[in-house]
mmCIF file of C-alpha atoms in Angstrom:
data_model
loop_
_atom_site.group_PDB
_atom_site.id
_atom_site.type_symbol
_atom_site.label_atom_id
_atom_site.label_comp_id
_atom_site.label_asym_id
_atom_site.label_seq_id
_atom_site.Cartn_x
_atom_site.Cartn_y
_atom_site.Cartn_z
ATOM 1 C CA MET P 253 80.928 117.240 102.819
ATOM 2 C CA ASN P 254 84.262 116.927 101.124
ATOM 3 C CA ALA P 255 87.008 119.454 101.765
ATOM 4 C CA ALA P 256 87.949 121.680 98.909
ATOM 5 C CA PRO P 257 90.830 120.467 96.748
ATOM 6 C CA ARG P 258 94.175 121.797 98.056
ATOM 7 C CA THR P 259 96.210 124.179 95.928
ATOM 8 C CA LEU P 260 99.317 126.250 96.494
ATOM 9 C CA GLY P 261 99.487 128.863 99.232
ATOM 10 C CA LYS P 262 100.903 132.369 99.092
ATOM 11 C CA SER P 263 103.366 134.197 101.271
ATOM 12 C CA GLU P 264 104.456 137.716 100.840
ATOM 13 C CA GLN P 265 107.400 137.229 103.237
ATOM 14 C CA PRO P 266 110.126 134.575 103.165
ATOM 15 C CA LEU P 267 108.985 131.456 104.833
ATOM 16 C CA ALA P 268 111.854 131.453 107.278
ATOM 17 C CA GLU P 269 110.456 134.803 108.685
ATOM 18 C CA VAL P 270 106.843 133.495 108.772
ATOM 19 C CA TYR P 271 107.271 130.149 110.497
ATOM 20 C CA ASP P 272 109.011 129.646 113.864
ATOM 21 C CA CYS P 273 110.312 126.120 113.214
ATOM 22 C CA ALA P 274 111.401 124.335 110.050
ATOM 23 C CA MET P 275 110.913 120.510 110.574
ATOM 24 C CA LEU P 276 113.380 119.115 108.052
ATOM 25 C CA ASP P 277 113.386 115.764 106.740
ATOM 26 C CA LEU P 278 116.895 114.579 106.197
ATOM 27 C CA ASP P 279 117.594 112.202 103.250
ATOM 28 C CA GLY P 280 116.569 113.958 100.063
ATOM 29 C CA VAL P 281 116.335 117.319 101.704
ATOM 30 C CA VAL P 282 119.674 117.916 103.673
ATOM 31 C CA TYR P 283 121.741 115.189 102.171
ATOM 32 C CA VAL P 284 121.444 112.403 99.519
ATOM 33 C CA GLY P 285 123.399 109.271 100.510
ATOM 34 C CA GLY P 286 126.691 110.475 102.067
ATOM 35 C CA ASP P 287 126.750 113.931 100.590
ATOM 36 C CA ALA P 288 125.106 117.152 101.488
ATOM 37 C CA VAL P 289 122.546 118.533 98.852
ATOM 38 C CA THR P 290 124.176 121.250 96.921
ATOM 39 C CA ASP P 291 124.161 124.507 98.989
ATOM 40 C CA ALA P 292 122.065 122.916 101.631
ATOM 41 C CA PRO P 293 124.378 123.975 104.547
ATOM 42 C CA ASP P 294 124.593 127.600 103.462
ATOM 43 C CA LEU P 295 120.884 127.823 102.889
ATOM 44 C CA LEU P 296 120.062 126.341 106.196
ATOM 45 C CA ARG P 297 122.529 128.819 107.803
ATOM 46 C CA ALA P 298 120.820 131.698 106.080
ATOM 47 C CA ALA P 299 117.319 130.364 107.301
ATOM 48 C CA ARG P 300 118.379 130.188 110.792
ATOM 49 C CA GLU P 301 119.770 133.823 110.574
ATOM 50 C CA ARG P 302 116.219 134.867 109.573
ATOM 51 C CA GLY P 303 115.035 133.627 113.031
ATOM 52 C CA VAL P 304 113.568 130.142 112.278
ATOM 53 C CA THR P 305 114.517 127.287 114.519
ATOM 54 C CA LEU P 306 115.700 124.145 112.652
ATOM 55 C CA ALA P 307 114.644 120.690 113.641
ATOM 56 C CA PHE P 308 116.148 117.641 111.793
ATOM 57 C CA VAL P 309 113.314 115.014 111.847
ATOM 58 C CA THR P 310 114.020 111.402 110.809
ATOM 59 C CA ASN P 311 111.890 108.205 110.639
ATOM 60 C CA ASN P 312 114.959 106.278 111.012
ATOM 61 C CA ALA P 313 115.311 104.788 114.499
ATOM 62 C CA ALA P 314 118.693 103.142 114.086
ATOM 63 C CA ARG P 315 120.909 106.050 114.976
ATOM 64 C CA THR P 316 121.043 108.164 118.043
ATOM 65 C CA PRO P 317 120.485 111.852 117.866
ATOM 66 C CA HIS P 318 124.150 112.389 118.596
ATOM 67 C CA ALA P 319 125.118 110.151 115.603
ATOM 68 C CA VAL P 320 122.643 112.011 113.335
ATOM 69 C CA ALA P 321 123.891 115.405 114.444
ATOM 70 C CA ASP P 322 127.545 114.303 114.032
ATOM 71 C CA HIS P 323 126.798 113.272 110.572
ATOM 72 C CA LEU P 324 125.314 116.655 109.694
ATOM 73 C CA ARG P 325 128.218 118.459 111.268
ATOM 74 C CA ARG P 326 130.514 116.619 109.118
ATOM 75 C CA LEU P 327 128.629 117.699 106.096
ATOM 76 C CA GLY P 328 129.027 121.312 107.284
ATOM 77 C CA VAL P 329 125.491 121.721 108.712
ATOM 78 C CA ASP P 330 125.401 123.540 112.021
ATOM 79 C CA ALA P 331 123.389 120.986 114.133
ATOM 80 C CA ALA P 332 123.428 120.304 117.864
ATOM 81 C CA ASP P 333 122.408 116.926 119.150
ATOM 82 C CA SER P 334 119.245 118.533 120.639
ATOM 83 C CA ASP P 335 118.200 119.743 117.109
ATOM 84 C CA VAL P 336 117.506 116.187 116.036
ATOM 85 C CA VAL P 337 114.189 114.451 116.606
ATOM 86 C CA THR P 338 113.925 110.684 115.709
ATOM 87 C CA SER P 339 111.025 108.270 115.476
ATOM 88 C CA ALA P 340 112.765 106.300 118.261
ATOM 89 C CA GLN P 341 112.070 109.278 120.617
ATOM 90 C CA ALA P 342 108.557 109.606 119.502
ATOM 91 C CA ALA P 343 108.101 105.801 120.042
ATOM 92 C CA ALA P 344 109.540 105.960 123.591
ATOM 93 C CA ARG P 345 107.076 108.748 124.604
ATOM 94 C CA GLU P 346 104.201 106.723 123.177
ATOM 95 C CA LEU P 347 105.288 103.732 125.269
ATOM 96 C CA CYS P 348 105.180 105.901 128.430
ATOM 97 C CA SER P 349 101.542 106.297 127.995
ATOM 98 C CA LEU P 350 101.105 102.542 127.656
ATOM 99 C CA VAL P 351 103.364 100.992 130.439
ATOM 100 C CA PRO P 352 104.385 102.151 133.867
ATOM 101 C CA ALA P 353 107.675 103.869 134.481
ATOM 102 C CA GLY P 354 110.757 101.681 134.813
ATOM 103 C CA SER P 355 109.203 98.873 132.745
ATOM 104 C CA LYS P 356 111.109 96.484 130.682
ATOM 105 C CA VAL P 357 110.579 96.836 126.825
ATOM 106 C CA LEU P 358 111.736 94.382 124.180
ATOM 107 C CA VAL P 359 113.725 96.157 121.509
ATOM 108 C CA VAL P 360 113.483 94.803 118.084
ATOM 109 C CA GLY P 361 116.066 97.300 116.719
ATOM 110 C CA GLY P 362 119.249 98.856 117.929
ATOM 111 C CA GLU P 363 121.001 101.695 119.955
ATOM 112 C CA GLY P 364 118.623 104.382 118.689
ATOM 113 C CA LEU P 365 115.711 102.832 120.402
ATOM 114 C CA GLU P 366 117.643 101.747 123.401
ATOM 115 C CA GLU P 367 118.874 105.204 124.186
ATOM 116 C CA ALA P 368 115.411 106.705 123.533
ATOM 117 C CA LEU P 369 113.820 104.271 126.061
ATOM 118 C CA ARG P 370 116.407 105.105 128.712
ATOM 119 C CA GLU P 371 115.879 108.722 128.266
ATOM 120 C CA ARG P 372 112.197 107.990 129.128
ATOM 121 C CA GLY P 373 113.025 105.890 132.082
ATOM 122 C CA LEU P 374 112.260 102.507 130.509
ATOM 123 C CA GLU P 375 114.498 99.479 130.492
ATOM 124 C CA PRO P 376 115.450 98.035 127.106
ATOM 125 C CA VAL P 377 115.862 94.145 126.926
ATOM 126 C CA ASP P 378 116.377 91.826 124.055
ATOM 127 C CA SER P 379 114.611 88.581 125.217
ATOM 128 C CA ASP P 380 111.165 87.567 125.967
ATOM 129 C CA LEU P 381 112.577 85.666 128.851
ATOM 130 C CA ASP P 382 112.992 88.932 130.565
ATOM 131 C CA GLN P 383 109.236 89.351 130.651
ATOM 132 C CA PRO P 384 108.987 92.690 128.795
ATOM 133 C CA VAL P 385 105.597 94.424 129.063
ATOM 134 C CA ALA P 386 105.827 95.841 125.698
ATOM 135 C CA VAL P 387 107.642 95.617 122.221
ATOM 136 C CA VAL P 388 109.092 98.451 120.256
ATOM 137 C CA GLN P 389 110.437 97.808 116.781
ATOM 138 C CA GLY P 390 112.627 100.010 114.624
ATOM 139 C CA PHE P 391 115.023 99.524 111.857
ATOM 140 C CA HIS P 392 118.649 98.470 112.437
ATOM 141 C CA PRO P 393 120.904 96.600 110.199
ATOM 142 C CA THR P 394 121.648 93.960 112.743
ATOM 143 C CA VAL P 395 117.993 92.831 113.273
ATOM 144 C CA GLY P 396 117.840 89.203 112.276
ATOM 145 C CA TRP P 397 115.787 86.104 112.959
ATOM 146 C CA SER P 398 116.670 85.642 116.590
ATOM 147 C CA LEU P 399 115.456 89.069 117.575
ATOM 148 C CA LEU P 400 112.517 88.926 115.355
ATOM 149 C CA ALA P 401 111.506 85.523 117.108
ATOM 150 C CA GLU P 402 111.839 87.117 120.543
ATOM 151 C CA GLY P 403 109.486 90.001 119.487
ATOM 152 C CA GLY P 404 106.987 87.263 118.099
ATOM 153 C CA TYR P 405 107.078 85.490 121.397
ATOM 154 C CA ALA P 406 106.321 88.608 123.332
ATOM 155 C CA LEU P 407 103.581 89.812 120.965
ATOM 156 C CA ARG P 408 101.774 86.464 121.314
ATOM 157 C CA ARG P 409 101.460 87.171 124.998
ATOM 158 C CA GLY P 410 99.312 90.206 123.985
ATOM 159 C CA VAL P 411 101.762 93.026 125.090
ATOM 160 C CA PRO P 412 101.431 96.473 123.414
ATOM 161 C CA TRP P 413 103.485 96.856 120.187
ATOM 162 C CA VAL P 414 104.856 100.279 118.929
ATOM 163 C CA ALA P 415 106.714 100.629 115.663
ATOM 164 C CA SER P 416 108.866 103.542 114.931
ATOM 165 C CA ASN P 417 107.814 103.707 111.298
ATOM 166 C CA LEU P 418 106.391 101.573 108.459
ATOM 167 C CA ASP P 419 108.837 102.555 105.702
ATOM 168 C CA ILE P 420 109.061 99.452 103.473
ATOM 169 C CA THR P 421 112.538 100.405 102.137
ATOM 170 C CA VAL P 422 115.463 102.147 103.246
ATOM 171 C CA PRO P 423 118.195 103.685 100.954
ATOM 172 C CA THR P 424 121.810 102.370 101.342
ATOM 173 C CA ASP P 425 125.193 103.062 99.559
ATOM 174 C CA ARG P 426 124.468 99.875 97.521
ATOM 175 C CA GLY P 427 120.819 100.773 96.584
ATOM 176 C CA ILE P 428 117.353 100.096 98.230
ATOM 177 C CA ALA P 429 116.998 97.628 101.000
ATOM 178 C CA PRO P 430 114.228 96.247 103.170
ATOM 179 C CA GLY P 431 113.187 98.854 105.847
ATOM 180 C CA ASN P 432 111.371 98.631 109.131
ATOM 181 C CA GLY P 433 108.027 98.334 107.484
ATOM 182 C CA ALA P 434 109.187 95.102 105.814
ATOM 183 C CA LEU P 435 110.418 93.701 109.085
ATOM 184 C CA VAL P 436 107.146 94.794 110.883
ATOM 185 C CA GLY P 437 105.448 92.702 108.128
ATOM 186 C CA VAL P 438 107.358 89.622 109.319
ATOM 187 C CA LEU P 439 105.905 89.827 112.688
ATOM 188 C CA GLU P 440 102.475 90.723 111.355
ATOM 189 C CA ALA P 441 102.661 87.606 109.304
ATOM 190 C CA ALA P 442 103.822 85.433 112.298
ATOM 191 C CA THR P 443 101.499 86.755 114.953
ATOM 192 C CA GLY P 444 98.451 87.952 113.169
ATOM 193 C CA ARG P 445 98.796 91.267 114.765
ATOM 194 C CA ARG P 446 99.320 94.781 113.683
ATOM 195 C CA PRO P 447 101.382 97.537 115.650
ATOM 196 C CA ASP P 448 99.176 99.373 118.137
ATOM 197 C CA VAL P 449 100.995 102.495 117.539
ATOM 198 C CA VAL P 450 103.151 103.789 114.647
ATOM 199 C CA ALA P 451 105.379 106.764 115.794
ATOM 200 C CA GLY P 452 106.896 108.031 112.532
ATOM 201 C CA LYS P 453 105.828 109.906 109.526
ATOM 202 C CA PRO P 454 103.115 110.182 108.249
ATOM 203 C CA TYR P 455 101.641 109.478 111.695
ATOM 204 C CA ARG P 456 101.273 112.056 114.376
ATOM 205 C CA PRO P 457 103.615 111.115 117.205
ATOM 206 C CA LEU P 458 106.856 112.322 115.485
ATOM 207 C CA PHE P 459 105.392 115.605 114.605
ATOM 208 C CA ASP P 460 103.973 116.061 118.122
ATOM 209 C CA GLU P 461 107.414 115.083 119.648
ATOM 210 C CA THR P 462 109.165 117.671 117.380
ATOM 211 C CA VAL P 463 106.716 120.480 118.331
ATOM 212 C CA ARG P 464 107.167 119.651 122.063
ATOM 213 C CA ARG P 465 110.927 119.689 121.858
ATOM 214 C CA THR P 466 111.045 122.952 120.010
ATOM 215 C CA SER P 467 108.265 124.751 121.568
ATOM 216 C CA ALA P 468 107.065 125.610 117.990
ATOM 217 C CA GLN P 469 103.963 127.810 117.561
ATOM 218 C CA ARG P 470 103.885 127.707 113.817
ATOM 219 C CA PRO P 471 106.001 124.850 112.311
ATOM 220 C CA LEU P 472 106.706 124.189 108.684
ATOM 221 C CA MET P 473 107.322 120.541 107.543
ATOM 222 C CA VAL P 474 109.884 120.673 104.927
ATOM 223 C CA GLY P 475 110.316 117.325 102.973
ATOM 224 C CA ASP P 476 110.974 115.514 99.656
ATOM 225 C CA ARG P 477 108.330 112.921 99.893
ATOM 226 C CA LEU P 478 104.557 113.351 99.263
ATOM 227 C CA ASP P 479 103.462 110.233 101.025
ATOM 228 C CA THR P 480 105.262 110.673 104.332
ATOM 229 C CA ASP P 481 106.403 114.269 104.736
ATOM 230 C CA ILE P 482 103.588 116.154 102.967
ATOM 231 C CA GLU P 483 100.681 113.888 103.696
ATOM 232 C CA GLY P 484 101.665 113.556 107.392
ATOM 233 C CA ALA P 485 101.858 117.415 107.715
ATOM 234 C CA ILE P 486 98.456 117.823 106.259
ATOM 235 C CA ALA P 487 97.157 115.043 108.630
ATOM 236 C CA CYS P 488 98.522 117.068 111.626
ATOM 237 C CA GLY P 489 97.386 120.467 110.356
ATOM 238 C CA ALA P 490 100.799 121.711 109.532
ATOM 239 C CA ASP P 491 101.881 123.675 106.534
ATOM 240 C CA SER P 492 104.501 122.176 104.213
ATOM 241 C CA LEU P 493 107.093 122.907 101.766
ATOM 242 C CA LEU P 494 108.145 120.194 99.308
ATOM 243 C CA VAL P 495 111.621 120.407 97.712
ATOM 244 C CA MET P 496 112.697 118.591 94.593
ATOM 245 C CA THR P 497 116.088 117.362 95.560
ATOM 246 C CA GLY P 498 114.938 113.863 96.690
ATOM 247 C CA VAL P 499 112.451 111.349 95.519
ATOM 248 C CA THR P 500 109.661 113.438 94.086
ATOM 249 C CA ASP P 501 110.015 114.609 90.459
ATOM 250 C CA VAL P 502 107.838 117.078 88.644
ATOM 251 C CA HIS P 503 105.606 114.404 87.126
ATOM 252 C CA ALA P 504 104.868 112.970 90.561
ATOM 253 C CA LEU P 505 104.110 116.611 91.824
ATOM 254 C CA CYS P 506 101.618 117.096 89.123
ATOM 255 C CA ARG P 507 99.922 113.754 89.857
ATOM 256 C CA ALA P 508 99.698 114.578 93.762
ATOM 257 C CA PRO P 509 96.159 113.815 95.082
ATOM 258 C CA SER P 510 94.664 116.451 97.156
ATOM 259 C CA GLY P 511 95.601 114.843 100.468
ATOM 260 C CA SER P 512 99.378 114.921 99.552
ATOM 261 C CA ARG P 513 99.775 118.421 98.044
ATOM 262 C CA PRO P 514 102.311 120.793 99.636
ATOM 263 C CA LEU P 515 101.234 124.373 100.509
ATOM 264 C CA TYR P 516 104.622 125.559 99.016
ATOM 265 C CA VAL P 517 106.912 124.116 96.595
ATOM 266 C CA SER P 518 110.536 124.939 95.592
ATOM 267 C CA TRP P 519 113.232 123.204 93.719
ATOM 268 C CA THR P 520 115.581 123.515 96.626
ATOM 269 C CA LEU P 521 115.742 124.856 100.213
ATOM 270 C CA GLN P 522 116.208 128.296 98.675
ATOM 271 C CA GLY P 523 112.409 128.148 99.104
ATOM 272 C CA LEU P 524 112.781 128.889 102.831
ATOM 273 C CA LEU P 525 114.345 132.303 101.969
ATOM 274 C CA THR P 526 111.884 133.504 99.348
ATOM 275 C CA SER P 527 108.317 134.671 99.233
ATOM 276 C CA HIS P 528 105.804 132.573 97.435
ATOM 277 C CA ASP P 529 103.212 133.805 94.844
ATOM 278 C CA ARG P 530 100.375 131.830 93.625
ATOM 279 C CA PRO P 531 99.508 131.299 89.875
ATOM 280 C CA GLN P 532 96.320 132.900 88.679
ATOM 281 C CA ARG P 533 94.063 131.431 86.077
ATOM 282 C CA GLY P 534 93.071 133.639 83.081
ATOM 283 C CA ASP P 535 89.927 133.926 81.052
ATOM 284 C CA ASP P 536 91.265 131.371 78.516
ATOM 285 C CA GLY P 537 91.778 128.727 81.213
ATOM 286 C CA ALA P 538 95.512 128.902 81.320
ATOM 287 C CA TRP P 539 97.494 129.436 84.583
ATOM 288 C CA SER P 540 100.248 132.108 84.814
ATOM 289 C CA LEU P 541 102.747 133.422 87.269
ATOM 290 C CA SER P 542 105.141 136.297 86.217
ATOM 291 C CA ASP P 543 106.557 135.004 82.862
ATOM 292 C CA TRP P 544 105.284 131.444 83.006
ATOM 293 C CA GLU P 545 102.055 130.212 81.487
ATOM 294 C CA ALA P 546 100.763 126.595 81.530
ATOM 295 C CA ALA P 547 97.558 125.079 80.261
ATOM 296 C CA THR P 548 96.063 121.538 79.740
ATOM 297 C CA ASP P 549 94.928 120.989 76.165
ATOM 298 C CA ASP P 550 93.317 117.776 75.157
ATOM 299 C CA GLY P 551 94.811 115.917 78.175
ATOM 300 C CA THR P 552 98.161 117.285 77.698
ATOM 301 C CA LEU P 553 100.188 119.773 80.030
ATOM 302 C CA VAL P 554 101.490 122.477 77.854
ATOM 303 C CA VAL P 555 103.934 125.198 78.981
ATOM 304 C CA ARG P 556 103.140 128.118 76.750
ATOM 305 C CA ARG P 557 105.609 130.571 78.115
ATOM 306 C CA THR P 558 108.752 130.110 80.321
ATOM 307 C CA GLY P 559 110.603 132.440 82.569
ATOM 308 C CA SER P 560 113.829 132.856 84.413
ATOM 309 C CA ASP P 561 112.468 131.810 87.817
ATOM 310 C CA ALA P 562 112.323 128.026 87.881
ATOM 311 C CA ASP P 563 110.480 127.846 91.193
ATOM 312 C CA GLU P 564 107.823 130.002 89.485
ATOM 313 C CA GLY P 565 107.563 127.582 86.647
ATOM 314 C CA LEU P 566 107.304 124.727 89.057
ATOM 315 C CA ARG P 567 104.333 126.350 90.850
ATOM 316 C CA THR P 568 102.562 127.223 87.559
ATOM 317 C CA VAL P 569 102.694 123.520 86.192
ATOM 318 C CA ALA P 570 101.628 122.068 89.399
ATOM 319 C CA VAL P 571 98.593 124.166 89.877
ATOM 320 C CA ALA P 572 97.474 123.721 86.190
ATOM 321 C CA ALA P 573 97.938 119.911 86.673
ATOM 322 C CA TRP P 574 96.022 119.888 89.914
ATOM 323 C CA HIS P 575 93.206 121.862 88.587
ATOM 324 C CA PHE P 576 92.895 119.338 85.629
ATOM 325 C CA TYR P 577 92.729 116.389 87.994
ATOM 326 C CA ASP P 578 90.288 118.109 90.331
ATOM 327 C CA ALA P 579 88.054 118.894 87.381
ATOM 328 C CA SER P 580 88.449 115.540 85.525
ATOM 329 C CA GLY P 581 88.822 113.086 88.451
ATOM 330 C CA ALA P 582 91.763 111.076 89.787
ATOM 331 C CA ASP P 583 91.413 108.385 87.122
ATOM 332 C CA ALA P 584 91.973 110.965 84.352
ATOM 333 C CA ALA P 585 95.243 110.878 82.308
ATOM 334 C CA LEU P 586 97.379 113.914 81.851
ATOM 335 C CA ASP P 587 100.499 113.859 79.654
ATOM 336 C CA THR P 588 103.276 115.717 81.372
ATOM 337 C CA SER P 589 106.134 114.330 79.260
ATOM 338 C CA GLY P 590 106.803 117.801 77.778
ATOM 339 C CA LEU P 591 108.037 119.036 80.995
ATOM 340 C CA ASP P 592 111.229 116.927 80.360
ATOM 341 C CA ASP P 593 112.155 119.384 77.614
ATOM 342 C CA ILE P 594 112.160 122.187 80.181
ATOM 343 C CA TRP P 595 113.603 120.179 83.257
ATOM 344 C CA PRO P 596 115.509 117.166 81.936
ATOM 345 C CA ALA P 597 115.554 114.314 84.576
ATOM 346 C CA GLY P 598 118.830 114.035 86.473
#
C-alpha cells in the first residue's frame, strides 16, 4: 500500500521549543557564498536561547570542523568546533565498520577527510603503493588526475569504497563547479564500480552521525534543498523545515513530489521561532490560512486573498499546489507564474 501524500504539519509551539536539535545545512541556510544570510546569526542566537541545540551539518568534506566553525564565527554565528558535523566524519565512521582499527585508507580528497580518519584511528595515505585496505573520496579543490589514478588502482584491487557525498556540483565565488559526485563519476567510469557507501545527504550516515554527536532525541533538519536536506530527512524518519533563502524557490516548492516535501516551511530561519499553522480546505475547494486563500482553477494556481504574514502565504500556496498534484498526478501541469506578482524573484 502506498503511503498517504505528505502535507504540511502543525505546531502550536515555536519549533525551537519542540525539537531538541536543529540540524542546520550551511550554504543557503546560514550563509550564501561568503556572506551570512540576512539576520541568520541573530535568529540562530534566539533559537539557541529557546533551548534547542544547533548542529551545523555539511556535505562538504574539504574543510575540517575547525575551519567550518571559524568561518561561521567570522560571520557572527556562535559556533564551537564540536557544533560542526561533516560528511567526512560520517564517512570515517562508516569505514570503521568495514576495516580494522589502524588500517591504511587511501584518501581521494584533502585535509577534511584526513583529520576525520585520524580521529577514528585510521591512517590516511595518498598512494596505492602503500597498500591501503579502503578508499575514501570527498571533494577538495586539489584533487587531480594523479590522485584519481591512485584511487583507481586501489579500487581495481577490490577494496571497499566510501564516498563522502554524490553532489554533482559545488558553488564557488566564480559560479558552479564540478563537485564530488562528478569526480566519483570519473572513478566509476574507469573501474566499473560504484561506491559501497555514501555518507552525506540524502543518505543516512551523516544524519546518524549528527544524532550521535548531539545525543538528540527529537532532531529537526533545516535546509534549503528538497533533494538532499528534505528528502534525506524523510528517508531517515526526521521532521524537516525548508527555508527559502537558498536554491529552492516557490515554484519548485509547489512542484515538490510527496517524498521531498518538508513538514514545515518558512521564508527564513524565523520559522524556528514561530508556531506553524496548517491551511484548511473550504467547501469551495480553496485553501486558506488567516488572511490568505489559494485555489487551483483550470490548471492555474490563483491566490484569491493575500495577508501580511508571508510565511502563512507560502504555506497556503504550497498545500494548494500539492493537493492539485496529488489529485491530478505528477505529470499534470500547474501554472504558478502568478506567484511572481506576489513574491518577485530575487
